[in-house]
Short mmCIF file of C-alpha atoms and ligand atoms in Angstrom, two decimals:
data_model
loop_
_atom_site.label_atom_id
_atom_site.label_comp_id
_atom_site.label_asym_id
_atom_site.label_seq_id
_atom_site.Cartn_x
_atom_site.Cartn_y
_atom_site.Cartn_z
CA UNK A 1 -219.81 160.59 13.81
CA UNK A 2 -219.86 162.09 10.42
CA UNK A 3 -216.66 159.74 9.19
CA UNK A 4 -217.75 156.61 6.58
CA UNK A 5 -215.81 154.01 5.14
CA UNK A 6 -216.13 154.19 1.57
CA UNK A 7 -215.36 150.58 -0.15
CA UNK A 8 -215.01 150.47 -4.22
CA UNK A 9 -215.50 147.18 -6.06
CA UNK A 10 -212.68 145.75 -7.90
CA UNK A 11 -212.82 143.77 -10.78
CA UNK A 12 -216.00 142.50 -10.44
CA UNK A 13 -217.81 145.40 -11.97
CA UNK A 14 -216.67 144.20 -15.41
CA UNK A 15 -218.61 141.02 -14.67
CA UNK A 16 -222.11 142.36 -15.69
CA UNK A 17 -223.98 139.03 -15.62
CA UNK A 18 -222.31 138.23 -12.33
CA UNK A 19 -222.53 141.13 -10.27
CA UNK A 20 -225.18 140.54 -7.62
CA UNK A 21 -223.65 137.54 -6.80
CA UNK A 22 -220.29 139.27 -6.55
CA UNK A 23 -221.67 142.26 -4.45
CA UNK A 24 -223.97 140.32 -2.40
CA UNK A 25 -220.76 137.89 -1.68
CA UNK A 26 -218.56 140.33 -0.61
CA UNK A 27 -221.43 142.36 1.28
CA UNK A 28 -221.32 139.02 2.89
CA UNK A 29 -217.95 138.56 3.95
CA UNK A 30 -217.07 142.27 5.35
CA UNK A 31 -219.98 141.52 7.58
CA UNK A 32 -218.41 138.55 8.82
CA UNK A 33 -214.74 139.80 8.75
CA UNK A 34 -216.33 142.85 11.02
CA UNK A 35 -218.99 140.59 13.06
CA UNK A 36 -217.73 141.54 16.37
CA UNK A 37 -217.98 145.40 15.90
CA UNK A 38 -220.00 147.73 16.44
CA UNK A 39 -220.99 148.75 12.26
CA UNK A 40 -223.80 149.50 9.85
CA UNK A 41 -223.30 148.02 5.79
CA UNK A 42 -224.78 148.82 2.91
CA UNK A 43 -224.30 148.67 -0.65
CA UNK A 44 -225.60 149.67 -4.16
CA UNK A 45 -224.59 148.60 -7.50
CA UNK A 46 -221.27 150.61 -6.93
CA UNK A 47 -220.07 151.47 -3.70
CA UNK A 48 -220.19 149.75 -0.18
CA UNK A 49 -220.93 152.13 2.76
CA UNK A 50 -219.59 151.35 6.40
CA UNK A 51 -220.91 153.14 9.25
CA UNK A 52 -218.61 152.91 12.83
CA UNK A 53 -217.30 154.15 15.93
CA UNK A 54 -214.65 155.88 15.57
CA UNK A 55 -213.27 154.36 18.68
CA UNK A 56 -212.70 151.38 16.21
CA UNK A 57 -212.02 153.02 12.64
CA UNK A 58 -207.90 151.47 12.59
CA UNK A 59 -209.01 148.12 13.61
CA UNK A 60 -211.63 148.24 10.96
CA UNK A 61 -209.38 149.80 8.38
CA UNK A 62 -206.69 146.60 9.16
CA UNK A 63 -209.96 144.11 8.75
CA UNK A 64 -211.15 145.68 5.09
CA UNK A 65 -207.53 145.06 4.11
CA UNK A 66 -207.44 141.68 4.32
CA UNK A 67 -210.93 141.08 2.29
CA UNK A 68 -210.59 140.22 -1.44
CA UNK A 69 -212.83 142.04 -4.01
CA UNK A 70 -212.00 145.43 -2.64
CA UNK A 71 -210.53 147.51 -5.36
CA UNK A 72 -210.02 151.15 -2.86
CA UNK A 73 -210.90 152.36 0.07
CA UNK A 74 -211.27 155.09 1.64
CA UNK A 75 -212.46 157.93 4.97
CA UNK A 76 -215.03 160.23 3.14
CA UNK A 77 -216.61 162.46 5.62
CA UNK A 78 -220.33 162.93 5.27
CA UNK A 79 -221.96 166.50 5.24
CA UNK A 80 -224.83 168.37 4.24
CA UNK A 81 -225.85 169.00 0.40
CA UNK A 82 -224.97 173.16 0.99
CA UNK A 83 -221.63 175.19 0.04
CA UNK A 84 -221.12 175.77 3.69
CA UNK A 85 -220.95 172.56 5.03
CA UNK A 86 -219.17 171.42 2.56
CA UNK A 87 -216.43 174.22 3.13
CA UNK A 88 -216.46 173.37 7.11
CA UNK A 89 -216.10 169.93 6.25
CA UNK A 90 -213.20 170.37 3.46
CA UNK A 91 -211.03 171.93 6.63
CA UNK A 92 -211.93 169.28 9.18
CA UNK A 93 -210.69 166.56 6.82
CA UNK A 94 -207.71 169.01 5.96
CA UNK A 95 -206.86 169.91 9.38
CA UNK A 96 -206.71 165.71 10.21
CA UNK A 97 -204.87 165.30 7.62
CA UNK A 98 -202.35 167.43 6.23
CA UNK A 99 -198.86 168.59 8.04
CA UNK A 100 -198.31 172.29 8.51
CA UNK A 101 -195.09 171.60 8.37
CA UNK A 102 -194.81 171.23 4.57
CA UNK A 103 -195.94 172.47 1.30
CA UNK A 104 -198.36 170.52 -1.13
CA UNK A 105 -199.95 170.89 -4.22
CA UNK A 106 -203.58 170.13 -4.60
CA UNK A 107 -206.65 170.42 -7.08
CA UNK A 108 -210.46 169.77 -6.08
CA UNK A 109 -212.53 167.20 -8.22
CA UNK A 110 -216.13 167.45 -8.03
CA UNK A 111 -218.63 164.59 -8.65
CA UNK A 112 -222.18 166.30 -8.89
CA UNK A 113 -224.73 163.63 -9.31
CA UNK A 114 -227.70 165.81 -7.76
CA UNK A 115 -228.18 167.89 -10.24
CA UNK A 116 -230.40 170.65 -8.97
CA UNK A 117 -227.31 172.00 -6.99
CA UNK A 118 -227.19 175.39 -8.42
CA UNK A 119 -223.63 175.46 -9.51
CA UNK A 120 -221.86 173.31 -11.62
CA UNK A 121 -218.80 170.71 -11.08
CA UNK A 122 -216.36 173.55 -12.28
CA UNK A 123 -217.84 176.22 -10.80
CA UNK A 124 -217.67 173.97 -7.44
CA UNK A 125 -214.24 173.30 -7.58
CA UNK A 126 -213.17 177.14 -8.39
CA UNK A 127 -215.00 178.04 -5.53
CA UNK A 128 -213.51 175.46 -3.26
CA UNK A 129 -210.28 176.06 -4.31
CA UNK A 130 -210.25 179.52 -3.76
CA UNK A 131 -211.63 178.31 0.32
CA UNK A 132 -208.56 176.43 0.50
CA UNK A 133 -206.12 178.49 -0.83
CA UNK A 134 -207.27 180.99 1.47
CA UNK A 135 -207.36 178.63 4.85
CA UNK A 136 -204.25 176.73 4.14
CA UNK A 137 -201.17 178.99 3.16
CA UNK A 138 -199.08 176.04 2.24
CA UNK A 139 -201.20 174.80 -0.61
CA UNK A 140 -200.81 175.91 -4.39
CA UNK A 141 -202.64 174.25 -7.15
CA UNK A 142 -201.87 171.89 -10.04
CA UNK A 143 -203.92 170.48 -11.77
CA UNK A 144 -201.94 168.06 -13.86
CA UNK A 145 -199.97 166.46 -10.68
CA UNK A 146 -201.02 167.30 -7.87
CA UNK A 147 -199.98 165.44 -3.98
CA UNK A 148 -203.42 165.68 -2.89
CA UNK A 149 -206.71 165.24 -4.33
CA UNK A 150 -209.94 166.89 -2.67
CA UNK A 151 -212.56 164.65 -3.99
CA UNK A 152 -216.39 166.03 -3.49
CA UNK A 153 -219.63 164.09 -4.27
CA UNK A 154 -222.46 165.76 -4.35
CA UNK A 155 -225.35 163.99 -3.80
CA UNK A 156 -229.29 164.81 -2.91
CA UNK A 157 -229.31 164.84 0.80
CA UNK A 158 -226.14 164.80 1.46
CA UNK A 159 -222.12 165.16 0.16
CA UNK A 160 -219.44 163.22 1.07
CA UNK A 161 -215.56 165.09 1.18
CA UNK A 162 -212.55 162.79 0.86
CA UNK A 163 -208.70 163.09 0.23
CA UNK A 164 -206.92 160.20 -0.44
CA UNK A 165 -207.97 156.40 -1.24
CA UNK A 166 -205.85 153.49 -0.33
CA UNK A 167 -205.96 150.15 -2.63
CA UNK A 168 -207.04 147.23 -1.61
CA UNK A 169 -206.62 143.56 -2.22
CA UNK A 170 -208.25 143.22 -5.46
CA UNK A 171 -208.92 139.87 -6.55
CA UNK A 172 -212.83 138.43 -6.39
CA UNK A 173 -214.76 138.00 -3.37
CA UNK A 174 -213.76 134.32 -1.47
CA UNK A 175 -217.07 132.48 -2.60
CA UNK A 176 -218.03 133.46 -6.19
CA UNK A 177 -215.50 130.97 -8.15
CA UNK A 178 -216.80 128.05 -6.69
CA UNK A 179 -214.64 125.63 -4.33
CA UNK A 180 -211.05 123.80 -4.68
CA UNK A 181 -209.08 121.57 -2.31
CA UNK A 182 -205.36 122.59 -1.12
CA UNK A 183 -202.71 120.68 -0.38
CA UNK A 184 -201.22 122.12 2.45
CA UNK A 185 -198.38 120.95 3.60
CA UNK A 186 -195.71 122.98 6.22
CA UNK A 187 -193.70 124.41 3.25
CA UNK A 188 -193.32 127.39 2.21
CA UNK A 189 -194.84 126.78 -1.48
CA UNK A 190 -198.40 125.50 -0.48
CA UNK A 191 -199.41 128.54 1.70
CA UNK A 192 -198.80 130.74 -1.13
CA UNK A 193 -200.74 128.63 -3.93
CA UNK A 194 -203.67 128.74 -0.94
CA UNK A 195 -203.60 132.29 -0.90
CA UNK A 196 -203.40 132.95 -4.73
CA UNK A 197 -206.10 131.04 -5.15
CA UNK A 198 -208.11 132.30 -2.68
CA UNK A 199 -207.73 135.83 -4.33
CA UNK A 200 -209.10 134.44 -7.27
CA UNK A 201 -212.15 134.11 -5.25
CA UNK A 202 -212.30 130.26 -4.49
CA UNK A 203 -213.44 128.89 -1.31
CA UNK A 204 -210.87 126.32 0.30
CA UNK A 205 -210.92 123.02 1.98
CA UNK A 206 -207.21 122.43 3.12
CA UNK A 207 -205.83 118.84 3.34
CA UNK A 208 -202.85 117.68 4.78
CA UNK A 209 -201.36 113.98 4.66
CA UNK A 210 -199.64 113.05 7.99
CA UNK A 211 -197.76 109.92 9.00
CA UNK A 212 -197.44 109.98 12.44
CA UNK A 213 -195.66 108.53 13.60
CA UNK A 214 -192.70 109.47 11.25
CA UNK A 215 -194.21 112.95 11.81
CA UNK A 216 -194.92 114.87 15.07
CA UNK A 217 -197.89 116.27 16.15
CA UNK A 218 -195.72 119.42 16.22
CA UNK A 219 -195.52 119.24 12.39
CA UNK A 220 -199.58 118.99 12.48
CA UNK A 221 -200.01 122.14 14.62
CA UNK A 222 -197.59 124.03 12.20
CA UNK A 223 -199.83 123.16 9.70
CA UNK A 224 -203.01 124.50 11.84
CA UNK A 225 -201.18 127.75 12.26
CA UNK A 226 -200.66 127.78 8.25
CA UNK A 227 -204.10 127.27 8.03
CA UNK A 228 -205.05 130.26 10.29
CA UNK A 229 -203.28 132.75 8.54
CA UNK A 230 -204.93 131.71 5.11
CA UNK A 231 -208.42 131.36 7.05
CA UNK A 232 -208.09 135.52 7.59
CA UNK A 233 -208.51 136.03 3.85
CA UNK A 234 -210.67 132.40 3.10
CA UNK A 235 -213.18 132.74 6.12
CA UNK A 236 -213.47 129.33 7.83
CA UNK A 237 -212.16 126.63 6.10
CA UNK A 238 -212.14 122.69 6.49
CA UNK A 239 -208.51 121.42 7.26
CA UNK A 240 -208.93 117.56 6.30
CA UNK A 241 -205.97 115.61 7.93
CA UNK A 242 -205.21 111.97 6.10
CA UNK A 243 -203.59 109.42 7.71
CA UNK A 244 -201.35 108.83 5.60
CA UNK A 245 -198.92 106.12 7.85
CA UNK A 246 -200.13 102.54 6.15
CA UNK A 247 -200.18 103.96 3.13
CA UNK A 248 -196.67 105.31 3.01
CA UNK A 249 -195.20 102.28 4.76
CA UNK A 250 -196.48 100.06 2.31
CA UNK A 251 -195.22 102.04 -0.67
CA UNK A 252 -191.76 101.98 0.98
CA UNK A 253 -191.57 98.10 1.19
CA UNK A 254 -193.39 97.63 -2.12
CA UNK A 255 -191.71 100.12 -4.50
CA UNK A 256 -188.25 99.51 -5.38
CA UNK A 257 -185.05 102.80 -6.45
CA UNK A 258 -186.11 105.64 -7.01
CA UNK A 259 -189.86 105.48 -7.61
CA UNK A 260 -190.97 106.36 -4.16
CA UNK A 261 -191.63 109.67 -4.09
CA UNK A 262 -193.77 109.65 -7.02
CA UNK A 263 -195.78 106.61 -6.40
CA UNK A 264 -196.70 108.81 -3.01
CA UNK A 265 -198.01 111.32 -4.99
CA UNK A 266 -199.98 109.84 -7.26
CA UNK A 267 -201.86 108.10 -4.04
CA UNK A 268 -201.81 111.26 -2.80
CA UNK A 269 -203.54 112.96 -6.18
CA UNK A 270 -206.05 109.57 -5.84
CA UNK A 271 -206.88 110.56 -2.65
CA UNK A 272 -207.49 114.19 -3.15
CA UNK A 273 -210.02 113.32 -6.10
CA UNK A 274 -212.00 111.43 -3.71
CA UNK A 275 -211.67 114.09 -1.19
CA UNK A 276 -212.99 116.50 -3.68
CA UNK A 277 -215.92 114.49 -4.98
CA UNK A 278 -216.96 113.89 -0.99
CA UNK A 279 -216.20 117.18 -0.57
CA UNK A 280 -217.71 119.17 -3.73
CA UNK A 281 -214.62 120.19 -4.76
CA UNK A 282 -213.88 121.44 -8.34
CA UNK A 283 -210.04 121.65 -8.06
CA UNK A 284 -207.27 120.35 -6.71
CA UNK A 285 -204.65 123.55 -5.57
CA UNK A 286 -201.16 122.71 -5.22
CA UNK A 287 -197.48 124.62 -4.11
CA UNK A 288 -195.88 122.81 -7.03
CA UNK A 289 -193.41 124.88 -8.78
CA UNK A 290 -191.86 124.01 -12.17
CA UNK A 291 -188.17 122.16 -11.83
CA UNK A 292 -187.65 123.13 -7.90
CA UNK A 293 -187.95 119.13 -7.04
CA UNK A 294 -187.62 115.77 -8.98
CA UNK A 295 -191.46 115.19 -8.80
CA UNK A 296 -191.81 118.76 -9.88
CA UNK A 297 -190.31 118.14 -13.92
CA UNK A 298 -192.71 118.29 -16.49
CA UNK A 299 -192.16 114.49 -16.85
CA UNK A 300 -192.79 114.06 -13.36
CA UNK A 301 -195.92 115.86 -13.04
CA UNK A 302 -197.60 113.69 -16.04
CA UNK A 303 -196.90 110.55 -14.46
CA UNK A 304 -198.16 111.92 -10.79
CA UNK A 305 -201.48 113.43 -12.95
CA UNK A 306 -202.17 110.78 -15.18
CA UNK A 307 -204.36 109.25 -12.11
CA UNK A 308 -206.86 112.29 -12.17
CA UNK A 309 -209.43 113.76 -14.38
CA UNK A 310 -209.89 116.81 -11.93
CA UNK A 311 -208.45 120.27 -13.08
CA UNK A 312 -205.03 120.94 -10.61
CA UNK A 313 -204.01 124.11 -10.17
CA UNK A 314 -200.44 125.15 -9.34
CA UNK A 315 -200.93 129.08 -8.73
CA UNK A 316 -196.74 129.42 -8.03
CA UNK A 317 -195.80 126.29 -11.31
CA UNK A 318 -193.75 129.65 -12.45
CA UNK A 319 -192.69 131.45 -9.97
CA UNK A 320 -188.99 131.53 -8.79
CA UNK A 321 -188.75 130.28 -5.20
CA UNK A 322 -187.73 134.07 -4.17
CA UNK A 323 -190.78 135.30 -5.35
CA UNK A 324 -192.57 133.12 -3.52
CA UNK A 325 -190.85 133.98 -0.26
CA UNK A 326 -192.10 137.37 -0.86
CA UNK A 327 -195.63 136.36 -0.82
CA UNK A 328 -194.70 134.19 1.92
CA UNK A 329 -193.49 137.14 3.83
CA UNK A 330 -196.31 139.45 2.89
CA UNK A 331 -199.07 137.23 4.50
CA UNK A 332 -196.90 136.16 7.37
CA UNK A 333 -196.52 132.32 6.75
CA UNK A 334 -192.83 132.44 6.11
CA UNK A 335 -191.57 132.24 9.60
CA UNK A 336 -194.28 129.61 10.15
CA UNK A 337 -193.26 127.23 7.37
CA UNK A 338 -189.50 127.57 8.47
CA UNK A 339 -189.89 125.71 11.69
CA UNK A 340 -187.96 122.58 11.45
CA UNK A 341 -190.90 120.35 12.21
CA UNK A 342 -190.27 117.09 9.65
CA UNK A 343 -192.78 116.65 7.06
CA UNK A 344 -194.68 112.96 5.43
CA UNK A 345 -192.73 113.74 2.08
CA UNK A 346 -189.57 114.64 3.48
CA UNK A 347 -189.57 111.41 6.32
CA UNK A 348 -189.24 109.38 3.53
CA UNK A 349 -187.19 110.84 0.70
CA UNK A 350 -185.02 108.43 -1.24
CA UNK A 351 -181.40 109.84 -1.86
CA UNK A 352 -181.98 109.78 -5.86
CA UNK A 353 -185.79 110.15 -6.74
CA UNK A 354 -186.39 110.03 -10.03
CA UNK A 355 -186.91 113.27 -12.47
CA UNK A 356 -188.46 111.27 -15.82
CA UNK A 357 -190.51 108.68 -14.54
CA UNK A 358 -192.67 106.31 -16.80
CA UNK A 359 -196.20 105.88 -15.94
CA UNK A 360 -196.15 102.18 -17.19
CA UNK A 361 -193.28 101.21 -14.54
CA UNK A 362 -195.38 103.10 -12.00
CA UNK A 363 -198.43 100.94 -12.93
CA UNK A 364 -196.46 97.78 -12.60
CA UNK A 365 -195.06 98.84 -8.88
CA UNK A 366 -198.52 100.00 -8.12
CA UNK A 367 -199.56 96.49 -8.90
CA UNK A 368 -198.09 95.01 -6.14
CA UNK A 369 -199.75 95.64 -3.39
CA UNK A 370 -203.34 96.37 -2.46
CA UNK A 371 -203.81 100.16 -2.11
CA UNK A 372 -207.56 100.81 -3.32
CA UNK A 373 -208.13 99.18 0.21
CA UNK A 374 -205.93 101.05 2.11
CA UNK A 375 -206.99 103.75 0.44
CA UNK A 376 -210.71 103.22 1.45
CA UNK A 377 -209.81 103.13 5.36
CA UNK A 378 -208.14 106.20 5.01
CA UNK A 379 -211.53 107.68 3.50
CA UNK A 380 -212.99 106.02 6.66
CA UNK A 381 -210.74 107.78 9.16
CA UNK A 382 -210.05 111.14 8.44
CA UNK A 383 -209.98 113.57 10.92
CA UNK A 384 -211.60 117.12 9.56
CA UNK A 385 -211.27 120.39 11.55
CA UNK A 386 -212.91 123.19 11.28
CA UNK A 387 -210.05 126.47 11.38
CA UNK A 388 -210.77 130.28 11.37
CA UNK A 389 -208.16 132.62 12.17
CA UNK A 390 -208.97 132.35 15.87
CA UNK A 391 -208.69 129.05 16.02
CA UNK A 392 -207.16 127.68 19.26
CA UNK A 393 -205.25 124.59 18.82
CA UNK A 394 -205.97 122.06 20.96
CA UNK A 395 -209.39 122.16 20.76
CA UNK A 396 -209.88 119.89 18.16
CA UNK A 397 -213.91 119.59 16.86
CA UNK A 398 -214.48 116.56 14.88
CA UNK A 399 -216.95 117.58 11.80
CA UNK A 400 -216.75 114.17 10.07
P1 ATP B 501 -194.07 123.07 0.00
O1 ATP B 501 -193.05 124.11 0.26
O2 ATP B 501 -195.43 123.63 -0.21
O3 ATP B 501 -194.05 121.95 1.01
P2 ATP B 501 -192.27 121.69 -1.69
O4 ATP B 501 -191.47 122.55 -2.53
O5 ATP B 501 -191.72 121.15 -0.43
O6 ATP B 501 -193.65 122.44 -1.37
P3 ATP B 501 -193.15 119.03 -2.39
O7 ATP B 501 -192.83 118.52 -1.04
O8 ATP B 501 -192.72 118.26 -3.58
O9 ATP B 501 -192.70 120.51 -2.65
O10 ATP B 501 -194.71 119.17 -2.50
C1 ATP B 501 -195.34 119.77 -3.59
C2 ATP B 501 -196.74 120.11 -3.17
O11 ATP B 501 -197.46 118.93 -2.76
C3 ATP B 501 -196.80 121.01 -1.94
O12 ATP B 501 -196.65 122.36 -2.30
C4 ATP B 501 -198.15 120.70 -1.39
O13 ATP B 501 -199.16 121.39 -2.11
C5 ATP B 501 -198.28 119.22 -1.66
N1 ATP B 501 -197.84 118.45 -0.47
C6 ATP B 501 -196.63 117.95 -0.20
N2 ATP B 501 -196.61 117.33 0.99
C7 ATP B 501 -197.84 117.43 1.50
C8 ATP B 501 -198.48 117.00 2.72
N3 ATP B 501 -197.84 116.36 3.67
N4 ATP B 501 -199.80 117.30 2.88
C9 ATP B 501 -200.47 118.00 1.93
N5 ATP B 501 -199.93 118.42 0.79
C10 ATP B 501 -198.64 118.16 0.57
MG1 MG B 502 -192.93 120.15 1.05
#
């Protein structure tokens, strides 16, 4: 087949220093994302080149969309280095593409970059402009705006003909910014931080506190299914599941008004720094969102960080809830994270919880009552899952 897939690098070409490691990443992951087909890679320091069946080109096209690092895309349809292939070719892609039943504007932009061809880039286009006015009556040209653009790059052995280019993801390739730990809970909020951060090119480990059995198992496989849809832009991913129960229930005898909920996540922020250290984890990722709950206030979120060193990110801290839904939508967690299933922090809630708590008074509560152990056989019993997006649930794999 003479059709390619054409990939262009997003902003990692302004990371000089960085770029094999950027290229070589993402080289890696569209081989993975497109393991089970039938395709040829290769790269160079600018352009990825994707050789397929054309029997598969849509599924393919769906797959490159959901890879980060991919600045456009696009069909470019390979020919010979000569004038007349190159004409031959120009109406193929034309005739594929391009309704009859309307008129367009176009221009031609020619990239020469073997230059022994014999004419130049503006003689090229004048001559291939003239071709297509001829062969398609209802195209005129403009040069300033034109609907379609007729790109040709001419190269030594061969030329490649292309109309239009279609944007993808952006962001850095999963991989080349290191790895974080997400909270994932079966909210809406959490998904979305996963995802944002994931763009950013960080590689996930996903952990969710349970408390069966205050929660259902229902609630854990609605968090698997989360996990899914953020493993088809993070490749496979750890989901880490804490049993949270002890814990929890000893915080709710122990802690007195309206301390609760922020006593819970403080263990919960001690427990994700050990995570990360056993993990190798640089970050801590979070759906917290500035003022949407009482353990979201400023005040609230010093005395739940004061416990940690490690940097915690909150991709959606300023983000209305609204937009978030619209991220939700986009990657299709939003109908997931509706399901009523109850969660650990929501089991428990007290009717008032606090908005300015003081970290002294949560030292003193914290005081009374032995959680460095309990937090140590939690360490000792997690259960760890290994999730891609094909993951069946079910068929849980212990990876301790
Ligand atoms: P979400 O919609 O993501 O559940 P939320 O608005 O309900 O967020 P909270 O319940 O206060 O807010 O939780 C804030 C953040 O803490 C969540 O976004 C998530 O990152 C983390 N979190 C809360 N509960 C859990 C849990 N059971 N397991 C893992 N992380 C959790
Ligand atoms: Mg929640």
């Amino acid at each position: 087949m003479n059709r390619i897939i054409l990939i262009k690098y997003g902003e990692l070409t302004t990371k000089k220093g960085n770029r094999k490691l950027f290229i070589n990443t993402l080289y890696k992951n569209i081989n993975l994302k497109l393991k089970n087909l039938n395709v040829t890679i290769t790269s160079d320091l600018s352009r990825m080149y994707i050789e397929y069946e054309s029997s598969e080109e849509e599924l393919i096209l769906k797959k490159i969309k959901e890879v980060f690092g991919i600045h456009k895309f696009l069909i470019a349809y390979k020919t010979n280095s000569n004038m007349d292939n190159i004409k031959n070719t120009i109406k193929e892609v034309m005739d594929n593409t391009i309704s009859s039943g309307r008129n367009y504007t176009f221009k031609v932009e020619t990239k020469r970059s073997d230059k022994r061809f014999p004419m130049d880039s503006m003689e090229i286009n004048y001559e291939l402009g003239e071709f297509i006015l001829k062969n398609f009556k209802n195209l005129q040209v403009d040069v300033h705006n034109p609907e379609i653009i007729v790109h040709v790059e001419i190269r030594i052995d061969y030329s490649y003909v292309y109309l239009n280019e279609y944007d993808g993801l952006g962001g850095y390739p999963v991989g080349t910014l290191g790895q974080a730990s997400l909270m994932l809970s079966g909210g809406i909020d959490s998904p979305v931080a996963g995802y944002l951060a994931i763009k950013r090119g960080i590689k996930l480990n996903l952990v969710y506190f349970e408390a069966i059995p205050h929660t259902s198992l229902e609630a854990r496989n609605k968090v698997i299914e989360l996990a899914k849809k953020l493993a088809i832009y993070g490749g496979e991913m750890r989901l880490i599941v804490v049993p949270f129960t002890k814990l929890q229930e000893e915080i709710y005898k122990n802690v007195l008004e309206n301390y609760p909920i922020t006593i819970m996540r403080r263990m919960m922020y001690r427990i994700m720094e050990k995570l990360s250290l056993k993990y190798k984890s640089l970050a801590i990722v979070n759906g917290e969102s500035i003022g949407q709950v009482a353990s979201q206030t400023l005040t609230s979120m010093n005395a739940i960080n004061s416990v940690t060193s490690i940097p915690v990110i909150r991709p959606v801290a300023c983000f209305d809830k609204l937009e978030i839904i619209d991220i939700a939508k986009k990657i299709d967690t939003y109908d997931i994270s509706i399901l009523p299933y109850e969660d650990c922090c929501t089991v428990f809630v007290p009717r008032h919880p606090i908005i300015n708590p003081s970290i002294e008074k949560c030292i003193e509560m914290e005081q009374k009552f032995d959680y460095e152990t309990l937090i140590d056989e939690i360490m000792n019993n997690l259960l760890v899952i290994k999730i891609d997006e094909n993951y069946e649930i079910n068929k849980y794999e212990d990876v301790l």
